[in-house]
CSV table of C-alpha atoms in Angstrom, one decimal:
chain,number,residue,atom,x,y,z
K,8,UNK,CA,-62.0,-36.6,50.0
K,9,UNK,CA,-63.9,-33.3,50.5
K,10,UNK,CA,-63.8,-31.1,47.5
K,11,UNK,CA,-63.1,-33.9,45.0
K,12,UNK,CA,-65.9,-35.7,43.1
K,13,UNK,CA,-63.8,-38.7,42.2
K,14,UNK,CA,-62.4,-39.2,45.6
K,15,UNK,CA,-58.8,-38.4,44.4
K,16,UNK,CA,-56.8,-35.8,46.2
K,17,UNK,CA,-56.8,-32.4,44.5
K,18,UNK,CA,-53.8,-31.5,42.4
K,19,UNK,CA,-51.6,-29.0,44.2
K,20,UNK,CA,-50.8,-26.1,41.9
K,21,UNK,CA,-47.6,-24.2,42.1
K,22,UNK,CA,-48.1,-20.8,43.7
K,23,UNK,CA,-45.3,-19.2,41.7
K,24,UNK,CA,-42.7,-20.0,38.9
K,25,UNK,CA,-39.0,-19.8,39.6
K,26,UNK,CA,-37.4,-16.7,38.1
K,27,UNK,CA,-35.7,-17.2,34.7
K,28,UNK,CA,-32.1,-16.1,34.8
K,29,UNK,CA,-31.2,-14.5,31.5
K,30,UNK,CA,-27.7,-13.9,30.3
K,31,UNK,CA,-26.8,-10.2,30.1
K,32,UNK,CA,-26.9,-8.8,26.6
K,33,UNK,CA,-23.5,-8.1,25.1
K,34,UNK,CA,-22.8,-4.5,24.0
K,35,UNK,CA,-23.2,-4.4,20.2
K,36,UNK,CA,-20.2,-2.2,19.8
K,37,UNK,CA,-18.1,-4.6,21.8
K,38,UNK,CA,-19.4,-7.5,19.8
K,39,UNK,CA,-18.6,-5.8,16.5
K,40,UNK,CA,-15.1,-5.0,17.8
K,41,UNK,CA,-14.6,-8.6,18.9
K,42,UNK,CA,-15.6,-9.9,15.5
K,43,UNK,CA,-13.4,-7.4,13.7
K,44,UNK,CA,-10.5,-8.4,15.8
K,45,UNK,CA,-11.0,-12.1,15.2
K,46,UNK,CA,-11.3,-11.4,11.4
K,47,UNK,CA,-8.1,-9.3,11.6
K,48,UNK,CA,-6.2,-12.0,13.4
K,49,UNK,CA,-6.8,-14.5,10.6
K,50,UNK,CA,-3.6,-15.6,8.8
K,51,UNK,CA,-4.5,-14.3,5.4
K,52,UNK,CA,-6.0,-11.0,6.4
K,53,UNK,CA,-2.9,-8.9,5.8
K,54,UNK,CA,-2.4,-10.6,2.4
K,55,UNK,CA,-6.0,-9.7,1.3
K,56,UNK,CA,-5.8,-6.2,2.8
K,57,UNK,CA,-2.5,-5.3,1.0
K,58,UNK,CA,-3.7,-6.8,-2.3
K,59,UNK,CA,-7.2,-5.4,-2.2
K,60,UNK,CA,-6.3,-2.0,-0.8
K,61,UNK,CA,-3.5,-1.4,-3.3
K,62,UNK,CA,-5.7,-2.4,-6.2
K,63,UNK,CA,-8.6,-0.1,-5.0
K,64,UNK,CA,-6.2,2.8,-4.6
K,65,UNK,CA,-4.8,2.2,-8.1
K,66,UNK,CA,-8.2,1.9,-9.8
K,67,UNK,CA,-9.6,5.0,-8.0
K,68,UNK,CA,-6.4,6.8,-8.9
K,69,UNK,CA,-6.9,6.0,-12.6
K,70,UNK,CA,-10.5,7.3,-12.4
K,71,UNK,CA,-9.3,10.6,-10.8
K,72,UNK,CA,-6.4,11.0,-13.2
K,73,UNK,CA,-8.8,10.8,-16.1
K,74,UNK,CA,-11.1,13.3,-14.5
K,75,UNK,CA,-8.4,15.7,-13.3
K,76,UNK,CA,-6.2,15.7,-16.4
K,77,UNK,CA,-8.7,16.3,-19.2
K,78,UNK,CA,-8.6,20.1,-19.0
K,79,UNK,CA,-4.8,20.1,-18.8
K,80,UNK,CA,-4.5,17.8,-21.8
K,81,UNK,CA,-6.9,20.0,-23.9
K,82,UNK,CA,-4.9,23.1,-22.9
K,83,UNK,CA,-1.8,21.4,-24.3
K,84,UNK,CA,-3.7,20.6,-27.6
K,85,UNK,CA,-3.7,16.9,-26.7
K,86,UNK,CA,-6.6,14.4,-26.6
K,87,UNK,CA,-8.6,14.5,-23.3
K,88,UNK,CA,-7.6,10.9,-22.4
K,89,UNK,CA,-3.8,11.5,-23.1
K,90,UNK,CA,-2.6,11.3,-19.5
K,91,UNK,CA,-5.1,8.6,-18.6
K,92,UNK,CA,-3.8,6.3,-21.4
K,93,UNK,CA,-0.2,6.8,-20.2
K,94,UNK,CA,-1.2,6.1,-16.6
K,95,UNK,CA,-3.2,3.1,-17.6
K,96,UNK,CA,-0.2,1.7,-19.5
K,97,UNK,CA,2.0,2.3,-16.5
K,98,UNK,CA,-0.6,0.6,-14.3
K,99,UNK,CA,-0.6,-2.4,-16.6
K,100,UNK,CA,3.2,-2.7,-16.5
K,101,UNK,CA,3.1,-2.1,-12.8
K,102,UNK,CA,0.5,-4.9,-12.3
K,103,UNK,CA,2.9,-7.3,-14.1
K,104,UNK,CA,5.7,-6.2,-11.8
K,105,UNK,CA,3.5,-6.6,-8.8
K,106,UNK,CA,2.6,-10.2,-9.9
K,107,UNK,CA,6.2,-11.1,-10.5
K,108,UNK,CA,7.4,-9.6,-7.2
K,109,UNK,CA,4.7,-11.4,-5.3
K,110,UNK,CA,5.7,-14.7,-6.7
K,111,UNK,CA,9.5,-14.3,-6.3
K,112,UNK,CA,11.2,-16.0,-3.4
K,113,UNK,CA,12.9,-14.0,-0.7
K,114,UNK,CA,16.3,-15.1,-1.8
K,115,UNK,CA,15.8,-13.6,-5.2
K,116,UNK,CA,14.6,-10.3,-3.7
K,117,UNK,CA,17.9,-10.2,-1.7
K,118,UNK,CA,19.9,-11.0,-4.8
K,119,UNK,CA,18.3,-8.0,-6.7
K,120,UNK,CA,19.4,-5.6,-3.9
K,121,UNK,CA,22.9,-4.8,-5.1
K,122,UNK,CA,22.2,-4.7,-8.9
K,123,UNK,CA,19.2,-2.4,-8.3
K,124,UNK,CA,21.3,-0.1,-6.1
K,125,UNK,CA,24.1,0.1,-8.7
K,126,UNK,CA,21.6,0.7,-11.5
K,127,UNK,CA,19.9,3.5,-9.6
K,128,UNK,CA,23.1,5.2,-8.8
K,129,UNK,CA,24.2,4.9,-12.5
K,130,UNK,CA,21.0,6.5,-13.7
K,131,UNK,CA,21.1,9.2,-11.1
K,132,UNK,CA,24.6,10.1,-12.4
K,133,UNK,CA,23.3,10.2,-16.0
K,134,UNK,CA,20.7,12.7,-15.0
K,135,UNK,CA,23.4,15.3,-14.3
K,136,UNK,CA,25.1,14.7,-17.7
K,137,UNK,CA,24.2,17.6,-20.1
K,138,UNK,CA,22.1,16.4,-23.0
K,139,UNK,CA,20.8,13.4,-21.1
K,140,UNK,CA,19.1,14.8,-18.0
K,141,UNK,CA,15.9,16.7,-18.4
K,142,UNK,CA,14.7,19.5,-16.1
K,143,UNK,CA,11.0,19.7,-15.3
K,144,UNK,CA,9.6,22.5,-13.0
K,145,UNK,CA,13.1,23.5,-12.1
K,146,UNK,CA,14.2,20.1,-11.0
K,147,UNK,CA,16.7,18.1,-13.1
K,148,UNK,CA,15.8,14.6,-12.1
K,149,UNK,CA,14.5,13.1,-15.4
K,150,UNK,CA,15.9,11.1,-18.3
K,151,UNK,CA,14.1,11.2,-21.7
K,152,UNK,CA,13.3,7.8,-23.2
K,153,UNK,CA,12.2,9.3,-26.5
K,154,UNK,CA,8.9,10.9,-27.4
K,155,UNK,CA,6.7,11.8,-24.4
K,156,UNK,CA,8.2,9.1,-22.2
K,157,UNK,CA,10.5,10.0,-19.4
K,158,UNK,CA,11.9,8.2,-16.3
K,159,UNK,CA,12.8,9.6,-12.9
K,160,UNK,CA,15.7,7.4,-11.5
K,161,UNK,CA,15.3,8.8,-8.0
K,162,UNK,CA,12.0,7.0,-7.7
K,163,UNK,CA,13.8,3.7,-8.2
K,164,UNK,CA,16.4,4.8,-5.7
K,165,UNK,CA,13.8,4.5,-3.0
K,166,UNK,CA,13.2,0.8,-3.8
K,167,UNK,CA,16.9,0.2,-4.1
K,168,UNK,CA,17.6,1.7,-0.7
K,169,UNK,CA,14.9,-0.4,0.9
K,170,UNK,CA,16.1,-3.7,-0.6
K,171,UNK,CA,19.8,-3.0,-0.2
K,172,UNK,CA,19.4,-1.6,3.3
K,173,UNK,CA,17.3,-4.5,4.5
K,174,UNK,CA,19.7,-7.0,3.1
K,175,UNK,CA,22.7,-5.2,4.7
K,176,UNK,CA,21.2,-4.9,8.2
K,177,UNK,CA,19.9,-8.5,8.0
K,178,UNK,CA,23.4,-9.8,7.3
K,179,UNK,CA,24.9,-7.8,10.1
K,180,UNK,CA,22.2,-9.0,12.5
K,181,UNK,CA,23.0,-12.6,11.6
K,182,UNK,CA,26.6,-11.9,12.5
K,183,UNK,CA,25.6,-10.0,15.6
K,184,UNK,CA,27.3,-6.8,14.6
K,185,UNK,CA,24.5,-4.4,15.2
K,186,UNK,CA,25.6,-3.9,18.8
K,187,UNK,CA,28.5,-1.7,17.5
K,188,UNK,CA,27.5,1.8,16.4
K,189,UNK,CA,29.9,1.8,13.5
K,190,UNK,CA,28.4,-1.3,12.0
K,191,UNK,CA,24.9,0.2,12.5
K,192,UNK,CA,25.9,3.3,10.5
K,193,UNK,CA,28.5,2.1,8.0
K,194,UNK,CA,27.9,1.7,5.1
K,195,UNK,CA,24.2,2.4,5.3
K,196,UNK,CA,24.3,6.0,6.2
K,197,UNK,CA,27.1,7.0,3.8
K,198,UNK,CA,25.3,5.3,0.9
K,199,UNK,CA,22.0,6.9,1.8
K,200,UNK,CA,23.7,10.3,1.9
K,201,UNK,CA,25.3,9.6,-1.5
K,202,UNK,CA,21.8,9.0,-2.9
K,203,UNK,CA,20.5,12.1,-1.2
K,204,UNK,CA,23.4,14.2,-2.7
K,205,UNK,CA,22.6,12.9,-6.2
K,206,UNK,CA,19.0,13.8,-5.7
K,207,UNK,CA,19.7,17.2,-4.3
K,208,UNK,CA,22.0,18.0,-7.3
K,209,UNK,CA,18.8,18.1,-9.3
K,210,UNK,CA,16.9,20.1,-6.7
K,211,UNK,CA,14.3,17.5,-5.7
K,212,UNK,CA,13.8,18.2,-2.0
K,213,UNK,CA,10.6,16.2,-1.8
K,214,UNK,CA,12.2,12.9,-2.9
K,215,UNK,CA,15.1,13.6,-0.6
K,216,UNK,CA,12.7,13.8,2.4
K,217,UNK,CA,11.1,10.5,1.5
K,218,UNK,CA,14.6,8.9,1.2
K,219,UNK,CA,15.5,10.3,4.6
K,220,UNK,CA,12.3,8.8,6.1
K,221,UNK,CA,13.3,5.4,4.7
K,222,UNK,CA,16.7,5.7,6.2
K,223,UNK,CA,15.3,6.5,9.7
K,224,UNK,CA,12.8,3.8,9.4
K,225,UNK,CA,15.5,1.2,8.7
K,226,UNK,CA,17.6,2.5,11.6
K,227,UNK,CA,14.6,2.4,14.0
K,228,UNK,CA,13.8,-1.2,13.0
K,229,UNK,CA,17.4,-2.2,13.5
K,230,UNK,CA,17.2,-0.9,17.1
K,231,UNK,CA,19.5,2.1,16.8
K,232,UNK,CA,20.2,3.7,20.2
K,233,UNK,CA,18.5,6.9,20.9
K,234,UNK,CA,21.8,8.9,20.9
K,235,UNK,CA,22.7,7.5,17.5
K,236,UNK,CA,19.3,8.1,16.1
K,237,UNK,CA,19.2,11.7,17.4
K,238,UNK,CA,22.7,12.3,16.1
K,239,UNK,CA,21.8,11.2,12.5
K,240,UNK,CA,18.5,13.1,12.7
K,241,UNK,CA,20.4,16.3,13.9
K,242,UNK,CA,22.8,16.1,11.0
K,243,UNK,CA,20.0,15.6,8.5
K,244,UNK,CA,18.0,18.4,10.0
K,245,UNK,CA,20.9,20.8,9.9
K,246,UNK,CA,21.5,20.0,6.2
K,247,UNK,CA,17.8,20.4,5.5
K,248,UNK,CA,17.7,23.8,7.2
K,249,UNK,CA,20.7,25.0,5.2
K,250,UNK,CA,19.2,23.8,1.9
K,251,UNK,CA,15.9,25.5,2.7
K,252,UNK,CA,17.5,28.8,3.9
K,253,UNK,CA,19.6,29.1,0.7
K,254,UNK,CA,16.6,28.6,-1.6
K,255,UNK,CA,14.0,31.4,-2.0
K,256,UNK,CA,11.6,28.9,-3.6
K,257,UNK,CA,11.7,26.5,-0.6
K,258,UNK,CA,11.4,29.4,1.8
K,259,UNK,CA,8.3,30.6,-0.1
K,260,UNK,CA,6.8,27.1,0.2
K,261,UNK,CA,7.2,27.2,4.0
K,262,UNK,CA,5.5,30.6,4.2
K,263,UNK,CA,2.4,29.1,2.5
K,264,UNK,CA,1.6,26.8,5.4
K,265,UNK,CA,-1.9,27.7,6.6
K,266,UNK,CA,-2.3,30.4,4.0
K,267,UNK,CA,-5.8,31.6,3.2
K,268,UNK,CA,-5.0,34.3,0.5
K,269,UNK,CA,-3.3,33.5,-2.8
K,270,UNK,CA,-1.0,36.6,-2.6
K,271,UNK,CA,1.1,38.0,-5.5
K,272,UNK,CA,4.7,38.0,-6.6
K,273,UNK,CA,7.3,36.0,-4.8
K,274,UNK,CA,5.0,35.4,-1.8
K,275,UNK,CA,2.2,33.8,-4.0
K,276,UNK,CA,0.5,30.8,-2.4
K,277,UNK,CA,-1.8,30.2,-5.4
K,278,UNK,CA,-1.5,26.4,-5.5
K,279,UNK,CA,-1.8,25.9,-1.8
K,280,UNK,CA,-4.8,28.2,-1.4
K,281,UNK,CA,-6.7,26.9,-4.4
K,282,UNK,CA,-6.1,23.3,-3.1
K,283,UNK,CA,-8.0,24.4,0.1
K,284,UNK,CA,-10.7,26.0,-2.1
K,285,UNK,CA,-11.2,22.7,-3.9
K,286,UNK,CA,-11.5,20.7,-0.7
K,287,UNK,CA,-13.8,23.3,0.9
K,288,UNK,CA,-16.2,23.3,-2.1
K,289,UNK,CA,-16.6,19.5,-2.1
K,290,UNK,CA,-18.9,19.2,0.9
K,291,UNK,CA,-19.9,15.8,2.2
K,292,UNK,CA,-20.3,14.0,-1.1
K,293,UNK,CA,-18.7,16.3,-3.6
K,294,UNK,CA,-19.9,18.0,-6.7
K,295,UNK,CA,-19.8,14.8,-8.8
K,296,UNK,CA,-17.2,13.0,-10.8
K,297,UNK,CA,-15.8,15.2,-13.5
K,298,UNK,CA,-17.5,18.3,-12.1
K,299,UNK,CA,-14.5,20.0,-10.6
K,300,UNK,CA,-14.1,23.7,-11.1
K,301,UNK,CA,-10.6,24.2,-9.8
K,302,UNK,CA,-9.1,21.9,-12.5
K,303,UNK,CA,-10.1,24.4,-15.2
K,304,UNK,CA,-6.7,26.1,-14.9
K,305,UNK,CA,-7.1,27.4,-11.3
K,306,UNK,CA,-5.3,24.6,-9.6
K,307,UNK,CA,-1.8,23.8,-10.9
K,308,UNK,CA,-0.7,20.1,-11.0
K,309,UNK,CA,-4.3,19.0,-10.5
K,310,UNK,CA,-3.6,15.5,-11.8
K,311,UNK,CA,-0.2,15.0,-10.0
K,312,UNK,CA,0.7,16.5,-6.7
K,313,UNK,CA,-2.8,18.0,-6.0
K,314,UNK,CA,-5.0,15.2,-7.2
K,315,UNK,CA,-6.2,14.7,-3.6
K,316,UNK,CA,-7.7,18.2,-3.7
K,317,UNK,CA,-9.6,17.3,-6.9
K,318,UNK,CA,-10.8,14.1,-5.2
K,319,UNK,CA,-12.2,16.1,-2.3
K,320,UNK,CA,-13.9,18.5,-4.7
K,321,UNK,CA,-15.6,15.8,-6.8
K,322,UNK,CA,-16.1,13.0,-4.2
K,323,UNK,CA,-16.4,15.2,-1.1
K,324,UNK,CA,-15.4,14.2,2.4
K,325,UNK,CA,-16.7,10.7,1.8
K,326,UNK,CA,-14.2,10.2,-1.0
K,327,UNK,CA,-11.2,11.7,0.8
K,328,UNK,CA,-11.9,9.7,4.0
K,329,UNK,CA,-12.1,6.5,1.8
K,330,UNK,CA,-8.7,7.2,0.4
K,331,UNK,CA,-7.3,7.9,3.9
K,332,UNK,CA,-8.9,4.7,5.2
K,333,UNK,CA,-7.3,2.6,2.3
K,334,UNK,CA,-3.8,4.1,3.0
K,335,UNK,CA,-4.3,3.5,6.8
K,336,UNK,CA,-5.3,-0.1,6.2
K,337,UNK,CA,-2.3,-0.6,3.8
K,338,UNK,CA,0.1,0.8,6.3
K,339,UNK,CA,-1.3,-1.2,9.2
K,340,UNK,CA,-1.1,-4.4,7.2
K,341,UNK,CA,2.5,-3.6,6.3
K,342,UNK,CA,3.3,-3.1,10.0
K,343,UNK,CA,1.6,-6.5,10.8
K,344,UNK,CA,3.7,-8.3,8.2
K,345,UNK,CA,6.9,-6.7,9.6
K,346,UNK,CA,6.0,-7.6,13.1
K,347,UNK,CA,5.0,-11.2,12.6
K,348,UNK,CA,7.8,-12.5,10.5
K,349,UNK,CA,10.9,-14.3,11.8
K,350,UNK,CA,13.1,-13.4,8.8
K,351,UNK,CA,15.2,-10.3,9.5
K,352,UNK,CA,15.3,-9.3,5.9
K,353,UNK,CA,11.5,-9.5,5.5
K,354,UNK,CA,11.1,-7.4,8.7
K,355,UNK,CA,13.4,-4.7,7.5
K,356,UNK,CA,12.1,-4.7,3.9
K,357,UNK,CA,8.5,-4.7,4.9
K,358,UNK,CA,9.1,-1.9,7.4
K,359,UNK,CA,11.0,0.1,4.8
K,360,UNK,CA,8.3,-0.2,2.2
K,361,UNK,CA,5.6,0.7,4.8
K,362,UNK,CA,7.6,3.7,5.9
K,363,UNK,CA,8.1,4.8,2.3
K,364,UNK,CA,4.5,4.7,1.3
K,365,UNK,CA,3.1,6.0,4.5
K,366,UNK,CA,5.5,8.9,4.8
K,367,UNK,CA,4.9,9.9,1.1
K,368,UNK,CA,1.2,9.8,1.5
K,369,UNK,CA,1.3,11.9,4.7
K,370,UNK,CA,3.6,14.5,3.1
K,371,UNK,CA,1.4,14.8,0.0
K,372,UNK,CA,-1.9,15.0,1.8
K,373,UNK,CA,-0.5,17.3,4.5
K,374,UNK,CA,0.6,19.7,1.8
K,375,UNK,CA,-2.8,19.6,0.1
K,376,UNK,CA,-4.4,20.3,3.5
K,377,UNK,CA,-2.1,23.2,4.1
K,378,UNK,CA,-0.5,21.6,7.2
K,379,UNK,CA,2.9,20.9,5.5
K,380,UNK,CA,5.0,22.7,2.9
K,381,UNK,CA,4.4,21.7,-0.7
K,382,UNK,CA,7.2,19.1,-1.3
K,383,UNK,CA,6.3,18.1,-4.9
K,384,UNK,CA,5.8,14.4,-4.2
K,385,UNK,CA,3.0,12.4,-5.7
K,386,UNK,CA,0.4,10.5,-3.8
K,387,UNK,CA,1.5,6.8,-4.0
K,388,UNK,CA,-0.5,4.6,-6.4
K,389,UNK,CA,-2.9,7.5,-6.9
K,390,UNK,CA,-1.2,10.4,-8.7
K,391,UNK,CA,-0.2,10.6,-12.3
K,392,UNK,CA,3.3,9.5,-13.0
K,393,UNK,CA,4.6,6.2,-14.3
K,394,UNK,CA,8.1,6.6,-12.8
K,395,UNK,CA,6.5,6.7,-9.3
K,396,UNK,CA,3.9,4.0,-10.0
K,397,UNK,CA,6.2,1.3,-11.3
K,398,UNK,CA,8.6,1.0,-8.3
K,399,UNK,CA,5.7,1.5,-5.8
K,400,UNK,CA,3.7,-1.4,-7.3
K,401,UNK,CA,6.8,-3.6,-7.2
K,402,UNK,CA,7.2,-2.7,-3.5
K,403,UNK,CA,3.5,-3.7,-3.0
K,404,UNK,CA,4.4,-7.0,-4.6
K,405,UNK,CA,7.1,-7.4,-2.0
K,406,UNK,CA,4.6,-6.9,0.8
K,407,UNK,CA,2.3,-9.4,-0.8
K,408,UNK,CA,5.1,-12.0,-1.1
K,409,UNK,CA,6.1,-11.4,2.5
K,410,UNK,CA,2.5,-11.7,3.7
K,411,UNK,CA,2.1,-15.0,1.8
K,412,UNK,CA,5.4,-16.2,3.3
K,413,UNK,CA,4.2,-16.0,7.0
K,414,UNK,CA,4.1,-19.4,8.6
K,415,UNK,CA,0.4,-19.2,9.4
K,416,UNK,CA,-0.5,-17.8,6.0
K,417,UNK,CA,1.6,-20.5,4.3
K,418,UNK,CA,-0.2,-23.2,6.2
K,419,UNK,CA,-3.6,-21.6,5.4
K,420,UNK,CA,-2.8,-21.4,1.7
K,421,UNK,CA,-1.5,-25.0,1.7
K,422,UNK,CA,-4.7,-26.2,3.3
K,423,UNK,CA,-6.9,-24.1,1.0
K,424,UNK,CA,-5.3,-24.9,-2.4
K,425,UNK,CA,-5.6,-28.7,-2.4
K,426,UNK,CA,-9.1,-28.6,-1.0
K,427,UNK,CA,-10.7,-28.0,-4.4
K,428,UNK,CA,-8.5,-30.7,-6.0
K,429,UNK,CA,-9.5,-33.2,-3.3
K,430,UNK,CA,-13.1,-32.4,-3.7
K,431,UNK,CA,-13.0,-32.8,-7.4
K,432,UNK,CA,-11.0,-36.0,-7.0
K,433,UNK,CA,-13.6,-37.3,-4.5
K,434,UNK,CA,-16.4,-36.5,-7.0
K,435,UNK,CA,-14.6,-38.2,-9.7
K,436,UNK,CA,-13.9,-41.2,-7.5
K,437,UNK,CA,-17.5,-41.5,-6.4
K,438,UNK,CA,-18.7,-41.2,-10.0
K,439,UNK,CA,-16.1,-43.8,-11.1
K,440,UNK,CA,-17.2,-46.2,-8.3
K,441,UNK,CA,-20.9,-45.7,-9.0
K,442,UNK,CA,-20.5,-46.0,-12.7
K,443,UNK,CA,-19.6,-49.8,-12.9
K,444,UNK,CA,-22.1,-50.6,-10.0
K,445,UNK,CA,-25.0,-48.9,-11.9
K,446,UNK,CA,-23.9,-50.6,-15.2
K,447,UNK,CA,-23.9,-54.0,-13.5
K,448,UNK,CA,-27.4,-53.5,-12.1
K,449,UNK,CA,-28.7,-52.6,-15.5
K,450,UNK,CA,-27.1,-55.7,-17.0
K,451,UNK,CA,-28.7,-58.0,-14.3
K,452,UNK,CA,-32.2,-56.4,-15.0
K,453,UNK,CA,-31.8,-57.0,-18.7
K,454,UNK,CA,-30.8,-60.6,-18.2
K,455,UNK,CA,-33.7,-61.2,-15.9
K,456,UNK,CA,-36.2,-59.8,-18.4
K,457,UNK,CA,-34.8,-61.9,-21.3
K,458,UNK,CA,-35.1,-65.1,-19.2
K,459,UNK,CA,-38.8,-64.4,-18.3
K,460,UNK,CA,-38.3,-63.5,-14.7
K,461,UNK,CA,-40.7,-60.9,-13.1
């Protein structure tokens, strides 16, 4: 053919390639969100978040207690590590309580509800007995254990109300009695008001607010009607207004919301304003661990109620946001445990503990930021105080036990635990099977050499 030396027809070349269809690229933010959601939906995520988050908060709290309490200890002619050592001892005991609570079955937790409530009421009554109760900062809510050790029974009253209230509502739900308003309120509300009365006899308004939040959390989880919920809230609000109006100290705390000047005399907002000063001087990354200026006598209660302010001054915005993120993760994990369980007691107890820790953290941090009145409540797992740390760590152990008891989590743990044992057994079995085979081969080779075979 023309144009071909070999006589073969020329090869027809393609004039154009077909277009390659490429898949559209996924948005990196959406991909990250999808991965995070898949990771969060895993059965053991809540378990790890509660355990890891609570331990991180406790360890960071120990560090900040040591940093914030050194000057206070030296001013009291005590060793600089005095408050840290007491807090570390309380954390060690609380860790043991957390471990015990996380391994206890749900039935045993329910069995502890009534004894714990009775013991808390008994100790709260003892607080009001002259010679037994001890007053600190104007509030008589303490019992001396000898030496420098004291206990605050109202902190254990929070845990008692959670366990007892959850058990009571779960029993009534099993009997289908929660549709009647009197069974919804009695005896939960009267017992809660009795605890509130014993606490208010000592003048501790902050702990009473936390106890009220737990009560409302239990009623909300039980499905209380809006009218009933609003009625109880109105009664509690009216009592709160009366208690605040009749106390000049409490009225002064309300007047310090948003204050920018310390003031003098009865209208002094020294603590609130210097807490804002500490946060403002921290900047993005803080002045450095141990380099706080406000803790040198300017900021009262720097290692207890206002430890968050010292954290902001030394660790900056990054440190405070980290603490907030840990509390948010802990609260969200508690909500997940309460929402995924099929056991009514677990749902109410997990919701009560989550309400307790979240409400207390919000009230403490809100007071430090100047958004709420100073209630005198510690930051959970973070502030100095063994009486607050012990029941809180036991409550965290409850959440861990409930997170482990989820059906999907239980199945995941059951599959994960024997895996290592099966692997080791398989290794042992293969070694045991290969051992005699290898020994027999060596024997045959030795016999062949002795007989002259090559």
